[in-house]
Amino acid sequence: MTVQYTESADGALRELLLSRIHDVPDYPKPGVVFKDITPLLADAEAFTALTDAFAALCERYRVDKIVGLEARGFILAAPVAVRAGIGFVPVRKAGKLPGATLRQGYELEYGTAEIEIHAEALGRGERVLVIDDVLATGGTAEASLQLIRRAGAEVAGVAVLMELGFLDGRTRLADALGGAPLDALIRV
C-alpha cells in the first residue's frame, strides 16, 4: 500500500514554521543535521499557528484523543488536545509509566526499543490521532499505531510537524496506517 504525500501547511504557515526551526550541524554526531524546534516553541506566534494547524486536523478527522510520542511529541500534542477539547495520552519509553501498561517493541537502525501506554488510556472505538515533531524512519510511529489498535481504539491518523522525506518513514508506515492519513506540515 502506498501513502500519498500530504504537506498540510499552506505557504505562509510553512514559511513561518521553517523560519523558527534551526539546523544544528554535526549533532548529536558528525554528519547529522539536527532540526532544533526549540526556537519555534519559544515564539508564541509560531507555536500558536502550529497548535491551531494540528487542532484543525483533529476536527477534520473527528478525533476523540491525541497520542503524543515521547518526548517532543508531548510538547506539541498536549496544547493541541487542550485547544481541541479532547484527551491527551502519552506514549512513553518502556518502564516510565506506573500501573498496567501495554508495551510494543520495534526495530531501530541498530537494535530494538519498546514503548508503552497505560492499558486503560484508550477506549474501544475511540478515534486517535498520533502527533510527533518529526517523522524519520517511522519505527516509533508504527509501534504507536500497533499499541492504539491493541487497546481497541481506531487510528484516525498521524500528524507531524516535519517529515524527513529522505529517510522514507512514510513507506514504512503505509501498511500500519491502514488507510488512515499521514499529514506532515513540512517535508524536507
mmCIF file of C-alpha atoms in Angstrom, residues 8-161:
data_model
loop_
_atom_site.group_PDB
_atom_site.id
_atom_site.type_symbol
_atom_site.label_atom_id
_atom_site.label_comp_id
_atom_site.label_asym_id
_atom_site.label_seq_id
_atom_site.Cartn_x
_atom_site.Cartn_y
_atom_site.Cartn_z
ATOM 1 C CA SER A 8 -0.659 20.224 5.184
ATOM 2 C CA ALA A 9 0.761 23.680 5.779
ATOM 3 C CA ASP A 10 -0.092 26.487 3.404
ATOM 4 C CA GLY A 11 2.777 28.646 2.149
ATOM 5 C CA ALA A 12 2.617 31.283 4.884
ATOM 6 C CA LEU A 13 2.403 28.741 7.697
ATOM 7 C CA ARG A 14 5.197 26.666 6.172
ATOM 8 C CA GLU A 15 7.483 29.691 5.935
ATOM 9 C CA LEU A 16 6.691 30.790 9.498
ATOM 10 C CA LEU A 17 7.429 27.332 10.899
ATOM 11 C CA LEU A 18 10.582 26.817 8.830
ATOM 12 C CA SER A 19 11.924 30.227 9.866
ATOM 13 C CA ARG A 20 11.783 29.104 13.511
ATOM 14 C CA ILE A 21 13.418 25.689 13.029
ATOM 15 C CA HIS A 22 17.200 25.831 13.228
ATOM 16 C CA ASP A 23 19.640 23.379 11.690
ATOM 17 C CA VAL A 24 22.381 22.249 14.058
ATOM 18 C CA PRO A 25 25.172 20.564 12.066
ATOM 19 C CA ASP A 26 27.000 17.547 13.464
ATOM 20 C CA TYR A 27 24.578 16.973 16.337
ATOM 21 C CA PRO A 28 24.271 14.504 18.023
ATOM 22 C CA LYS A 29 27.114 13.064 15.941
ATOM 23 C CA PRO A 30 29.204 14.107 12.928
ATOM 24 C CA GLY A 31 27.300 14.120 9.652
ATOM 25 C CA VAL A 32 23.857 14.571 11.224
ATOM 26 C CA VAL A 33 21.941 17.851 10.828
ATOM 27 C CA PHE A 34 19.636 18.122 13.839
ATOM 28 C CA LYS A 35 16.356 20.030 13.355
ATOM 29 C CA ASP A 36 16.014 22.137 16.517
ATOM 30 C CA ILE A 37 12.384 23.116 17.157
ATOM 31 C CA THR A 38 13.020 24.931 20.455
ATOM 32 C CA PRO A 39 13.108 28.373 18.738
ATOM 33 C CA LEU A 40 9.664 27.589 17.295
ATOM 34 C CA LEU A 41 8.371 26.650 20.743
ATOM 35 C CA ALA A 42 9.748 29.895 22.180
ATOM 36 C CA ASP A 43 7.913 32.001 19.578
ATOM 37 C CA ALA A 44 4.272 32.497 20.629
ATOM 38 C CA GLU A 45 3.054 33.269 17.094
ATOM 39 C CA ALA A 46 4.683 30.198 15.534
ATOM 40 C CA PHE A 47 3.738 27.819 18.376
ATOM 41 C CA THR A 48 0.128 29.043 18.291
ATOM 42 C CA ALA A 49 -0.027 28.618 14.500
ATOM 43 C CA LEU A 50 1.349 25.078 14.824
ATOM 44 C CA THR A 51 -1.142 24.219 17.575
ATOM 45 C CA ASP A 52 -4.030 25.614 15.515
ATOM 46 C CA ALA A 53 -2.981 23.625 12.431
ATOM 47 C CA PHE A 54 -2.907 20.367 14.398
ATOM 48 C CA ALA A 55 -6.219 21.211 16.143
ATOM 49 C CA ALA A 56 -7.816 21.696 12.696
ATOM 50 C CA LEU A 57 -6.713 18.153 11.800
ATOM 51 C CA CYS A 58 -8.427 16.878 14.957
ATOM 52 C CA GLU A 59 -11.675 18.423 13.784
ATOM 53 C CA ARG A 60 -11.246 17.209 10.189
ATOM 54 C CA TYR A 61 -10.616 13.610 11.290
ATOM 55 C CA ARG A 62 -13.189 13.615 14.144
ATOM 56 C CA VAL A 63 -10.581 12.743 16.772
ATOM 57 C CA ASP A 64 -11.526 11.634 20.303
ATOM 58 C CA LYS A 65 -7.998 11.538 21.776
ATOM 59 C CA ILE A 66 -4.481 12.534 20.894
ATOM 60 C CA VAL A 67 -1.427 10.355 21.455
ATOM 61 C CA GLY A 68 1.864 12.231 21.818
ATOM 62 C CA LEU A 69 5.159 10.403 21.310
ATOM 63 C CA GLU A 70 7.989 10.847 23.803
ATOM 64 C CA ALA A 71 9.414 13.367 24.217
ATOM 65 C CA ARG A 72 8.920 16.289 21.838
ATOM 66 C CA GLY A 73 5.596 14.862 20.724
ATOM 67 C CA PHE A 74 4.362 15.546 24.283
ATOM 68 C CA ILE A 75 5.232 19.224 23.919
ATOM 69 C CA LEU A 76 3.288 19.514 20.661
ATOM 70 C CA ALA A 77 0.347 17.217 21.403
ATOM 71 C CA ALA A 78 -0.689 18.453 24.859
ATOM 72 C CA PRO A 79 -1.638 22.014 23.809
ATOM 73 C CA VAL A 80 -3.395 20.615 20.734
ATOM 74 C CA ALA A 81 -5.535 18.419 22.982
ATOM 75 C CA VAL A 82 -6.424 21.433 25.120
ATOM 76 C CA ARG A 83 -7.240 23.553 22.042
ATOM 77 C CA ALA A 84 -9.350 20.747 20.513
ATOM 78 C CA GLY A 85 -11.082 19.949 23.826
ATOM 79 C CA ILE A 86 -10.051 16.292 23.838
ATOM 80 C CA GLY A 87 -7.851 13.998 25.937
ATOM 81 C CA PHE A 88 -4.093 13.545 25.676
ATOM 82 C CA VAL A 89 -2.352 10.180 26.102
ATOM 83 C CA PRO A 90 1.448 9.987 26.358
ATOM 84 C CA VAL A 91 3.337 7.145 24.693
ATOM 85 C CA ARG A 92 6.444 6.627 26.821
ATOM 86 C CA LYS A 93 9.633 4.634 26.633
ATOM 87 C CA ALA A 94 9.213 1.294 28.400
ATOM 88 C CA GLY A 95 9.387 1.403 32.191
ATOM 89 C CA LYS A 96 8.345 5.066 32.588
ATOM 90 C CA LEU A 97 4.615 4.618 33.311
ATOM 91 C CA PRO A 98 3.203 3.329 36.617
ATOM 92 C CA GLY A 99 0.479 0.710 36.718
ATOM 93 C CA ALA A 100 -0.806 -1.596 33.996
ATOM 94 C CA THR A 101 0.546 -0.830 30.541
ATOM 95 C CA LEU A 102 0.520 -2.133 27.005
ATOM 96 C CA ARG A 103 4.033 -2.483 25.591
ATOM 97 C CA GLN A 104 5.184 -2.656 21.977
ATOM 98 C CA GLY A 105 8.678 -3.435 20.718
ATOM 99 C CA TYR A 106 10.107 -2.186 17.446
ATOM 100 C CA GLU A 107 13.308 -2.245 15.418
ATOM 101 C CA LEU A 108 15.786 0.602 15.402
ATOM 102 C CA GLU A 109 18.585 1.094 12.906
ATOM 103 C CA TYR A 110 20.944 -0.508 15.429
ATOM 104 C CA GLY A 111 18.945 -2.569 17.921
ATOM 105 C CA THR A 112 15.447 -2.528 19.378
ATOM 106 C CA ALA A 113 13.315 -0.371 21.661
ATOM 107 C CA GLU A 114 9.957 -0.566 23.442
ATOM 108 C CA ILE A 115 7.198 1.951 24.096
ATOM 109 C CA GLU A 116 4.147 1.848 26.386
ATOM 110 C CA ILE A 117 0.765 3.397 27.092
ATOM 111 C CA HIS A 118 -1.474 2.936 30.094
ATOM 112 C CA ALA A 119 -3.671 -0.091 29.467
ATOM 113 C CA GLU A 120 -6.908 1.830 30.125
ATOM 114 C CA ALA A 121 -5.921 5.124 28.420
ATOM 115 C CA LEU A 122 -7.813 4.495 25.192
ATOM 116 C CA GLY A 123 -11.399 3.336 24.904
ATOM 117 C CA ARG A 124 -12.711 0.783 22.462
ATOM 118 C CA GLY A 125 -13.623 2.521 19.205
ATOM 119 C CA GLU A 126 -12.125 5.912 20.106
ATOM 120 C CA ARG A 127 -10.565 7.733 17.155
ATOM 121 C CA VAL A 128 -6.937 8.586 17.943
ATOM 122 C CA LEU A 129 -4.536 10.980 16.215
ATOM 123 C CA VAL A 130 -0.810 10.439 16.788
ATOM 124 C CA ILE A 131 1.234 13.663 16.974
ATOM 125 C CA ASP A 132 5.015 13.947 16.878
ATOM 126 C CA ASP A 133 7.599 16.504 15.898
ATOM 127 C CA VAL A 134 9.479 14.571 13.203
ATOM 128 C CA LEU A 135 8.776 11.551 11.044
ATOM 129 C CA ALA A 136 12.158 9.984 10.312
ATOM 130 C CA THR A 137 12.298 6.226 9.753
ATOM 131 C CA GLY A 138 8.780 5.668 11.132
ATOM 132 C CA GLY A 139 9.625 2.999 13.721
ATOM 133 C CA THR A 140 8.191 4.732 16.776
ATOM 134 C CA ALA A 141 5.081 5.880 14.905
ATOM 135 C CA GLU A 142 4.489 2.365 13.573
ATOM 136 C CA ALA A 143 4.770 0.876 17.077
ATOM 137 C CA SER A 144 2.356 3.508 18.437
ATOM 138 C CA LEU A 145 -0.235 2.552 15.798
ATOM 139 C CA GLN A 146 0.059 -1.061 16.906
ATOM 140 C CA LEU A 147 -0.472 -0.018 20.545
ATOM 141 C CA ILE A 148 -3.546 2.037 19.653
ATOM 142 C CA ARG A 149 -5.149 -0.887 17.859
ATOM 143 C CA ARG A 150 -4.229 -3.353 20.629
ATOM 144 C CA ALA A 151 -6.047 -1.037 23.055
ATOM 145 C CA GLY A 152 -9.163 -1.358 20.891
ATOM 146 C CA ALA A 153 -9.052 2.187 19.556
ATOM 147 C CA GLU A 154 -9.110 3.293 15.932
ATOM 148 C CA VAL A 155 -6.248 5.130 14.209
ATOM 149 C CA ALA A 156 -7.613 8.438 12.900
ATOM 150 C CA GLY A 157 -4.210 9.426 11.502
ATOM 151 C CA VAL A 158 -0.667 10.564 12.162
ATOM 152 C CA ALA A 159 0.342 14.237 12.127
ATOM 153 C CA VAL A 160 3.909 15.530 12.308
ATOM 154 C CA LEU A 161 5.457 18.962 12.213
#
